[in-house]
Short mmCIF file of C-alpha atoms and ligand atoms in Angstrom, two decimals:
data_model
loop_
_atom_site.label_atom_id
_atom_site.label_comp_id
_atom_site.label_asym_id
_atom_site.label_seq_id
_atom_site.Cartn_x
_atom_site.Cartn_y
_atom_site.Cartn_z
CA MET A 1 160.70 42.73 195.43
CA LYS A 2 157.70 45.04 196.82
CA ALA A 3 157.34 45.42 200.48
CA VAL A 4 155.07 47.51 202.85
CA CYS A 5 157.67 50.04 204.35
CA TRP A 6 156.83 52.07 207.56
CA GLN A 7 157.80 55.67 206.67
CA GLY A 8 156.53 57.56 210.02
CA THR A 9 153.42 57.89 212.06
CA LYS A 10 150.24 56.94 209.83
CA HIS A 11 152.42 56.80 206.77
CA VAL A 12 152.99 53.47 205.01
CA GLU A 13 154.39 52.99 201.43
CA VAL A 14 154.98 50.02 199.19
CA GLN A 15 158.46 50.20 197.93
CA LYS A 16 160.99 48.24 195.75
CA VAL A 17 163.68 46.91 198.16
CA PRO A 18 166.31 44.28 197.71
CA ASP A 19 165.34 40.52 197.96
CA PRO A 20 166.24 38.97 201.26
CA GLN A 21 169.40 36.72 201.21
CA ILE A 22 170.26 33.54 203.36
CA LEU A 23 172.58 35.18 206.22
CA ASN A 24 172.94 32.19 208.48
CA PRO A 25 173.08 28.52 207.98
CA ARG A 26 169.67 27.94 209.77
CA ASP A 27 167.92 30.72 207.77
CA ILE A 28 165.11 29.86 205.23
CA ILE A 29 163.69 32.21 202.48
CA VAL A 30 159.93 31.98 202.02
CA LYS A 31 158.01 33.21 198.86
CA ILE A 32 155.11 34.87 200.60
CA THR A 33 151.61 33.89 199.20
CA SER A 34 149.62 35.39 201.77
CA THR A 35 150.19 37.74 204.72
CA ALA A 36 147.95 39.73 206.90
CA ILE A 37 147.80 43.11 208.72
CA CYS A 38 147.26 42.88 212.35
CA GLY A 39 145.76 44.76 215.03
CA SER A 40 149.21 45.23 216.63
CA ASP A 41 150.47 46.64 213.33
CA LEU A 42 148.15 49.54 213.97
CA HIS A 43 150.24 50.39 217.10
CA LEU A 44 153.28 50.79 214.71
CA PHE A 45 151.19 52.65 212.22
CA ASP A 46 149.96 54.93 215.02
CA GLY A 47 153.56 55.54 216.14
CA VAL A 48 153.05 54.46 219.76
CA ILE A 49 155.77 51.63 219.50
CA PRO A 50 159.21 53.15 219.94
CA ALA A 51 162.20 52.17 217.90
CA MET A 52 160.92 52.03 214.22
CA GLN A 53 162.93 53.29 211.65
CA LYS A 54 162.09 54.73 208.26
CA GLY A 55 161.88 51.97 205.68
CA ASP A 56 161.30 49.06 208.09
CA ILE A 57 159.36 46.39 206.38
CA LEU A 58 156.15 45.54 208.50
CA GLY A 59 154.27 42.41 208.90
CA HIS A 60 154.46 39.43 211.08
CA GLU A 61 151.60 37.25 210.04
CA PHE A 62 152.66 35.31 206.80
CA MET A 63 153.09 31.98 205.04
CA GLY A 64 154.19 30.61 201.70
CA GLU A 65 156.45 28.46 199.97
CA VAL A 66 160.19 27.55 200.86
CA VAL A 67 162.49 28.75 198.02
CA GLU A 68 165.90 28.48 199.60
CA LEU A 69 167.37 26.73 202.81
CA GLY A 70 170.56 27.52 204.73
CA PRO A 71 172.80 24.22 204.79
CA HIS A 72 171.92 23.41 208.45
CA VAL A 73 168.05 23.20 207.91
CA LYS A 74 167.17 19.64 207.42
CA ASN A 75 163.54 19.45 208.31
CA LEU A 76 162.24 21.45 205.31
CA ARG A 77 162.63 20.99 201.57
CA VAL A 78 162.38 23.78 198.81
CA GLY A 79 158.59 23.76 197.57
CA ASP A 80 157.19 23.14 201.27
CA LYS A 81 154.35 25.12 202.05
CA VAL A 82 154.99 26.71 205.59
CA VAL A 83 153.20 29.12 208.17
CA VAL A 84 155.54 31.20 210.02
CA PRO A 85 155.16 32.15 213.69
CA PHE A 86 155.38 35.85 214.37
CA ASN A 87 158.00 35.42 217.05
CA ILE A 88 161.60 33.99 216.31
CA SER A 89 162.86 31.43 218.60
CA CYS A 90 166.20 29.54 218.45
CA GLY A 91 164.80 26.20 219.56
CA HIS A 92 167.75 25.56 222.15
CA CYS A 93 168.04 28.04 225.01
CA PHE A 94 166.24 27.86 228.62
CA PHE A 95 163.15 29.27 227.46
CA CYS A 96 162.57 27.41 224.11
CA HIS A 97 163.02 24.02 225.93
CA ARG A 98 160.22 25.07 228.04
CA GLN A 99 158.37 25.94 224.90
CA GLU A 100 158.07 29.74 225.88
CA TYR A 101 159.11 30.47 222.42
CA SER A 102 158.30 34.34 222.82
CA LEU A 103 160.85 34.56 225.62
CA CYS A 104 163.90 33.18 223.64
CA ASP A 105 167.02 34.53 224.76
CA ASN A 106 168.75 34.24 221.36
CA SER A 107 166.74 35.50 218.54
CA ASN A 108 166.90 39.37 219.58
CA PRO A 109 170.32 40.61 218.70
CA LYS A 110 169.65 44.07 220.09
CA PRO A 111 168.04 43.25 223.54
CA GLU A 112 169.34 46.56 225.30
CA LEU A 113 166.24 48.96 224.97
CA ALA A 114 164.13 46.10 226.12
CA GLU A 115 166.36 45.14 229.07
CA LYS A 116 166.48 48.81 229.93
CA ILE A 117 162.73 49.22 230.11
CA TYR A 118 161.68 45.85 231.03
CA GLY A 119 164.46 44.21 233.00
CA HIS A 120 165.14 41.60 230.42
CA GLY A 121 164.72 41.22 226.67
CA ALA A 122 162.23 38.84 224.95
CA SER A 123 162.37 37.13 221.47
CA GLY A 124 162.96 38.78 218.22
CA LEU A 125 159.75 39.47 216.28
CA PHE A 126 159.27 39.94 212.43
CA GLY A 127 158.45 43.47 211.46
CA TYR A 128 158.07 44.84 214.90
CA SER A 129 160.66 47.56 215.58
CA HIS A 130 164.27 47.51 216.65
CA MET A 131 163.38 46.82 220.22
CA TYR A 132 162.53 43.39 218.80
CA GLY A 133 165.29 42.71 216.68
CA GLY A 134 164.63 44.96 213.70
CA TYR A 135 163.75 41.92 211.49
CA ALA A 136 162.09 42.70 208.08
CA GLY A 137 158.58 41.71 208.21
CA GLY A 138 156.28 39.70 206.06
CA GLN A 139 154.16 42.29 204.25
CA ALA A 140 156.29 41.68 201.29
CA GLU A 141 157.21 39.20 198.53
CA TYR A 142 159.73 37.24 200.18
CA ALA A 143 161.17 37.05 203.76
CA ARG A 144 164.17 35.78 205.47
CA VAL A 145 163.17 33.34 208.31
CA PRO A 146 165.94 33.05 210.83
CA PHE A 147 166.18 29.79 212.73
CA GLY A 148 163.80 28.45 209.79
CA ASP A 149 164.39 24.86 211.32
CA VAL A 150 162.42 25.81 214.36
CA GLY A 151 159.27 28.16 213.77
CA PRO A 152 157.82 27.35 210.56
CA LEU A 153 155.04 24.70 210.40
CA LYS A 154 154.66 22.52 207.26
CA VAL A 155 151.11 22.50 206.15
CA PRO A 156 149.47 20.44 203.39
CA THR A 157 150.21 21.70 199.97
CA ASP A 158 146.52 21.54 199.04
CA MET A 159 145.11 23.39 202.13
CA ASP A 160 143.67 26.86 201.30
CA ASP A 161 145.99 29.55 202.54
CA GLU A 162 142.89 31.18 204.34
CA LYS A 163 142.59 28.48 206.63
CA VAL A 164 145.82 28.14 208.15
CA LEU A 165 147.35 31.82 207.69
CA PHE A 166 146.18 32.70 211.12
CA LEU A 167 148.32 30.16 212.83
CA SER A 168 151.04 32.64 212.55
CA ASP A 169 149.65 34.65 215.22
CA ILE A 170 145.98 35.50 215.98
CA PHE A 171 144.70 31.99 216.39
CA PRO A 172 147.42 30.77 218.74
CA THR A 173 147.36 34.11 220.58
CA GLY A 174 143.44 33.75 221.05
CA TYR A 175 144.01 30.14 222.05
CA MET A 176 146.77 30.91 224.63
CA ALA A 177 144.46 33.78 226.05
CA ALA A 178 141.66 30.95 226.65
CA ALA A 179 144.19 28.41 227.73
CA ASN A 180 145.57 30.80 230.42
CA CYS A 181 142.30 31.01 231.84
CA ASN A 182 142.49 27.33 233.17
CA ILE A 183 138.82 26.78 231.86
CA GLN A 184 136.96 24.03 233.78
CA MET A 185 133.75 22.50 232.29
CA GLY A 186 131.02 24.77 232.73
CA ASP A 187 132.88 27.89 233.24
CA THR A 188 131.88 31.19 231.99
CA VAL A 189 134.53 33.48 230.30
CA ALA A 190 134.22 37.11 229.59
CA VAL A 191 136.04 38.57 226.42
CA TRP A 192 136.83 42.26 226.15
CA GLY A 193 137.22 43.23 222.61
CA CYS A 194 135.83 41.40 219.49
CA GLY A 195 138.59 42.01 217.02
CA PRO A 196 140.46 39.08 215.56
CA VAL A 197 142.15 37.81 218.91
CA GLY A 198 138.92 38.20 220.78
CA LEU A 199 137.06 36.25 218.20
CA PHE A 200 139.59 33.41 218.27
CA ALA A 201 139.56 33.65 222.13
CA ILE A 202 135.92 33.08 222.25
CA GLU A 203 136.32 30.00 219.84
CA SER A 204 139.06 28.74 221.84
CA ALA A 205 137.11 29.10 225.14
CA TYR A 206 134.47 26.94 223.89
CA LEU A 207 137.22 24.36 222.52
CA LEU A 208 138.58 24.20 225.98
CA GLY A 209 135.16 23.57 227.53
CA ALA A 210 133.68 26.86 228.66
CA GLU A 211 129.82 26.66 228.77
CA ARG A 212 129.26 30.40 228.08
CA VAL A 213 131.10 33.08 226.58
CA ILE A 214 130.12 36.93 226.95
CA ALA A 215 131.89 39.15 224.57
CA ILE A 216 132.12 42.91 225.02
CA ASP A 217 132.65 45.69 222.29
CA HIS A 218 131.05 48.61 220.81
CA VAL A 219 131.51 48.05 216.94
CA PRO A 220 128.29 46.60 215.70
CA GLU A 221 129.73 44.37 212.91
CA ARG A 222 132.36 42.87 215.45
CA LEU A 223 129.58 42.11 217.90
CA GLN A 224 127.55 40.40 215.30
CA MET A 225 130.37 38.27 214.29
CA ALA A 226 130.89 37.29 217.94
CA LYS A 227 127.26 36.47 218.02
CA ASN A 228 126.55 34.87 214.94
CA VAL A 229 129.79 33.01 214.04
CA CYS A 230 131.50 32.39 217.42
CA LYS A 231 128.13 32.09 219.42
CA ALA A 232 128.93 34.32 222.17
CA GLU A 233 126.52 36.47 224.08
CA VAL A 234 127.40 39.93 223.54
CA LEU A 235 127.33 43.28 225.39
CA ASN A 236 127.56 46.77 223.76
CA TYR A 237 129.54 48.92 226.27
CA GLU A 238 128.02 51.91 224.90
CA GLU A 239 124.35 50.70 225.65
CA VAL A 240 124.78 48.80 228.92
CA ASP A 241 126.62 49.20 232.32
CA VAL A 242 129.07 46.10 231.66
CA LEU A 243 129.91 45.44 235.27
CA ASP A 244 125.91 45.68 236.38
CA GLU A 245 125.30 43.39 233.25
CA LEU A 246 128.04 40.63 233.91
CA ASN A 247 126.81 40.43 237.40
CA ILE A 248 123.14 39.85 236.36
CA LEU A 249 124.23 37.34 233.80
CA THR A 250 126.32 35.21 236.23
CA GLY A 251 123.79 35.40 239.32
CA GLY A 252 126.08 38.15 241.01
CA ARG A 253 129.22 35.89 241.08
CA GLY A 254 130.95 37.47 237.99
CA PRO A 255 132.54 35.49 235.12
CA ASP A 256 135.22 32.79 236.06
CA ALA A 257 137.68 34.25 233.75
CA CYS A 258 138.11 37.44 231.90
CA ILE A 259 140.14 38.12 228.80
CA ASP A 260 141.48 41.57 228.07
CA ALA A 261 141.84 41.25 224.22
CA VAL A 262 141.92 45.21 223.71
CA GLY A 263 145.26 46.20 225.37
CA LEU A 264 146.96 49.53 225.35
CA GLU A 265 144.98 51.55 223.02
CA ALA A 266 141.65 50.90 224.77
CA HIS A 267 138.60 53.22 223.95
CA GLY A 268 135.91 53.93 226.27
CA THR A 269 132.77 56.14 226.68
CA ASP A 270 133.36 57.52 230.09
CA LEU A 271 135.27 60.59 231.57
CA TYR A 272 137.98 58.39 232.50
CA SER A 273 138.95 57.46 229.03
CA LYS A 274 139.34 60.98 227.77
CA TYR A 275 141.52 61.52 230.90
CA GLU A 276 143.60 58.64 229.84
CA THR A 277 144.12 59.89 226.53
CA ALA A 278 145.12 63.36 227.79
CA LYS A 279 147.65 61.36 230.13
CA MET A 280 149.16 59.71 227.22
CA SER A 281 149.55 62.93 225.16
CA VAL A 282 151.55 64.47 228.13
CA LYS A 283 153.39 61.40 228.68
CA MET A 284 152.04 60.58 232.24
CA ALA A 285 151.19 57.34 231.11
CA THR A 286 151.78 55.25 227.95
CA ASP A 287 148.89 52.96 227.83
CA ARG A 288 145.19 53.14 228.41
CA PRO A 289 144.14 50.21 230.53
CA ILE A 290 140.32 50.58 230.36
CA ALA A 291 139.36 47.29 229.44
CA LEU A 292 141.72 45.81 231.89
CA ARG A 293 140.42 47.81 234.81
CA GLN A 294 136.85 46.55 233.98
CA ALA A 295 138.18 42.95 233.60
CA ILE A 296 139.56 43.18 237.09
CA GLN A 297 136.27 44.59 238.66
CA ALA A 298 134.14 42.17 236.89
CA CYS A 299 135.96 38.81 237.55
CA ARG A 300 134.70 36.59 240.11
CA LYS A 301 136.71 36.08 243.30
CA GLY A 302 139.42 33.50 242.81
CA GLY A 303 139.19 33.96 239.04
CA THR A 304 141.67 34.41 236.19
CA VAL A 305 142.46 37.55 234.17
CA SER A 306 144.01 36.77 230.98
CA ILE A 307 145.83 39.43 228.87
CA PRO A 308 146.46 38.91 225.17
CA GLY A 309 146.12 42.64 224.44
CA VAL A 310 149.36 44.37 224.00
CA TYR A 311 150.65 46.58 226.58
CA GLY A 312 153.91 48.46 225.99
CA GLY A 313 154.75 50.52 229.13
CA PHE A 314 153.03 52.15 232.18
CA LEU A 315 149.76 51.76 233.57
CA ASP A 316 147.93 54.14 235.76
CA LYS A 317 144.98 53.51 238.18
CA VAL A 318 145.08 49.82 237.78
CA PRO A 319 142.89 48.46 240.68
CA LEU A 320 145.60 46.06 242.17
CA GLY A 321 143.85 46.37 245.53
CA ALA A 322 140.73 44.70 243.89
CA ALA A 323 142.81 41.98 242.46
CA PHE A 324 144.36 41.31 245.76
CA ALA A 325 141.28 41.42 247.65
CA LYS A 326 139.67 39.12 245.34
CA GLY A 327 142.68 36.84 245.04
CA LEU A 328 142.89 36.89 241.31
CA THR A 329 145.40 35.24 239.10
CA PHE A 330 146.94 37.08 236.14
CA ARG A 331 148.17 35.42 233.10
CA MET A 332 149.71 37.45 230.06
CA GLY A 333 152.38 37.86 227.51
CA GLN A 334 153.48 37.29 223.83
CA THR A 335 152.06 33.86 222.52
CA HIS A 336 154.28 31.10 222.42
CA VAL A 337 152.98 30.68 218.73
CA ARG A 338 154.99 27.31 218.00
CA LYS A 339 153.83 25.48 221.14
CA TYR A 340 150.08 25.62 219.83
CA MET A 341 150.33 25.43 216.04
CA GLU A 342 150.11 21.75 215.55
CA ALA A 343 147.04 21.12 217.96
CA LEU A 344 145.39 24.09 216.07
CA LEU A 345 146.19 22.81 212.75
CA GLU A 346 144.53 19.40 213.70
CA HIS A 347 141.35 21.45 214.85
CA ILE A 348 141.30 23.15 211.40
CA VAL A 349 141.86 20.00 209.42
CA GLN A 350 139.11 18.18 211.50
CA GLY A 351 136.68 21.16 210.59
CA ASP A 352 136.37 22.36 214.13
CA VAL A 353 137.23 25.78 213.48
CA ASP A 354 137.43 27.56 210.03
CA PRO A 355 139.57 30.65 210.79
CA SER A 356 138.84 32.33 207.34
CA PHE A 357 135.44 33.47 208.70
CA LEU A 358 137.35 36.58 209.90
CA ILE A 359 138.57 37.76 206.53
CA THR A 360 136.61 41.03 205.32
CA HIS A 361 139.15 42.49 202.89
CA ARG A 362 141.48 40.72 200.30
CA ILE A 363 143.99 42.96 198.54
CA ASN A 364 147.09 43.28 196.56
CA ILE A 365 150.11 44.43 198.07
CA GLU A 366 149.88 47.83 196.10
CA ASP A 367 146.68 48.60 198.18
CA ALA A 368 148.20 47.97 201.67
CA PRO A 369 148.73 51.75 202.52
CA ASP A 370 144.74 52.23 201.85
CA ALA A 371 143.84 49.22 203.85
CA TYR A 372 145.93 50.54 206.92
CA LYS A 373 143.77 53.60 207.03
CA THR A 374 140.70 51.41 206.46
CA PHE A 375 141.55 49.19 209.23
CA LEU A 376 142.65 51.95 211.59
CA ASP A 377 139.39 53.89 211.20
CA LYS A 378 137.44 50.61 211.33
CA LYS A 379 135.84 51.72 208.15
CA ASP A 380 134.05 49.52 205.54
CA ASN A 381 133.26 46.85 208.27
CA CYS A 382 136.89 45.96 208.12
CA ILE A 383 137.83 43.26 210.64
CA LYS A 384 140.71 41.48 208.85
CA VAL A 385 142.83 42.22 205.84
CA VAL A 386 144.75 39.55 203.97
CA ILE A 387 147.15 40.57 201.36
CA LYS A 388 147.67 38.12 198.47
CA ASN A 389 150.56 37.89 196.19
CA HIS A 390 149.96 36.40 192.76
ZN1 ZN B 401 149.50 40.04 214.59
ZN1 ZN B 402 165.54 30.25 222.21
#
């Protein structure tokens, strides 16, 4: 089969590789019909996530048709149309029983590196380095899905792939970010980053009862989408002082909740952001927490800072004093995708949200290497790339 393979920093290739096989009785094989490139794939492309090996198949947002089932998978049939969560979960451990699927204890066969860095390992992830299990990803024609009886969600066969594909990651991720804000009727939520996760966080904040959502970015087409499609008020951080503006918009109190949907590769305009980049280059820090700092400063007293943006390592100059003085609550982490899929499918079926609004690029798998570059450079108004296998 054809697959998008990591070759090194800023270098991916489409290669011919062996088709995946059933290895364990709970595996399934999915023939992939649609798969997306995620903002977090750019961290791999950029080489900031450790433990990638040459030839690793990328991709963790995929769906398709079940073509083969291990003997212990009883809840699916050949021919079913399924969306696959990006995290792999056993369904039976302490964490899976609590629906904390991204914390599964049994799906990462090589947790040693994560244990060393983080204290404990988390779940395995498709196509996301050997720190997360080294599983082959879904930017390919086929994928082996371990614990196929747990993660994959069966969707109606007549449903357009484009409407349900994002249940694999970014819609649940935006939704969990908003759910973590404990939104009360009438709340104001501020969202840093109008990429796909930020946009779904805006949509989800409204679904959960927010009265106002204020979105912050600097890419014009992203701000436009946040405003026109997702109905957020928008701030361009290159044009206004974000902290002043948020105070003005909330009568001096600050937003009830702040969502950092930017994460470790945040960019900014001020001197600090250049200083952050310099520190990363000499390994004094691994992440640039510019959006997070602003979110902490902006949040109202007693409010919540929710972090769906990915962080990998160490942060410098995070104003924990401000967080303490203001009594903030922090919620974060990889998404427990499976926990939210059914409810969100229902919202899609009901027509409350049509996630396909996000797709700006539809390509064949051969064009993936170019698409990674376009997406990284935010060229051609690129917000979301979907690879279609026909
Ligand atoms: Zn993703
Ligand atoms: Zn588990």
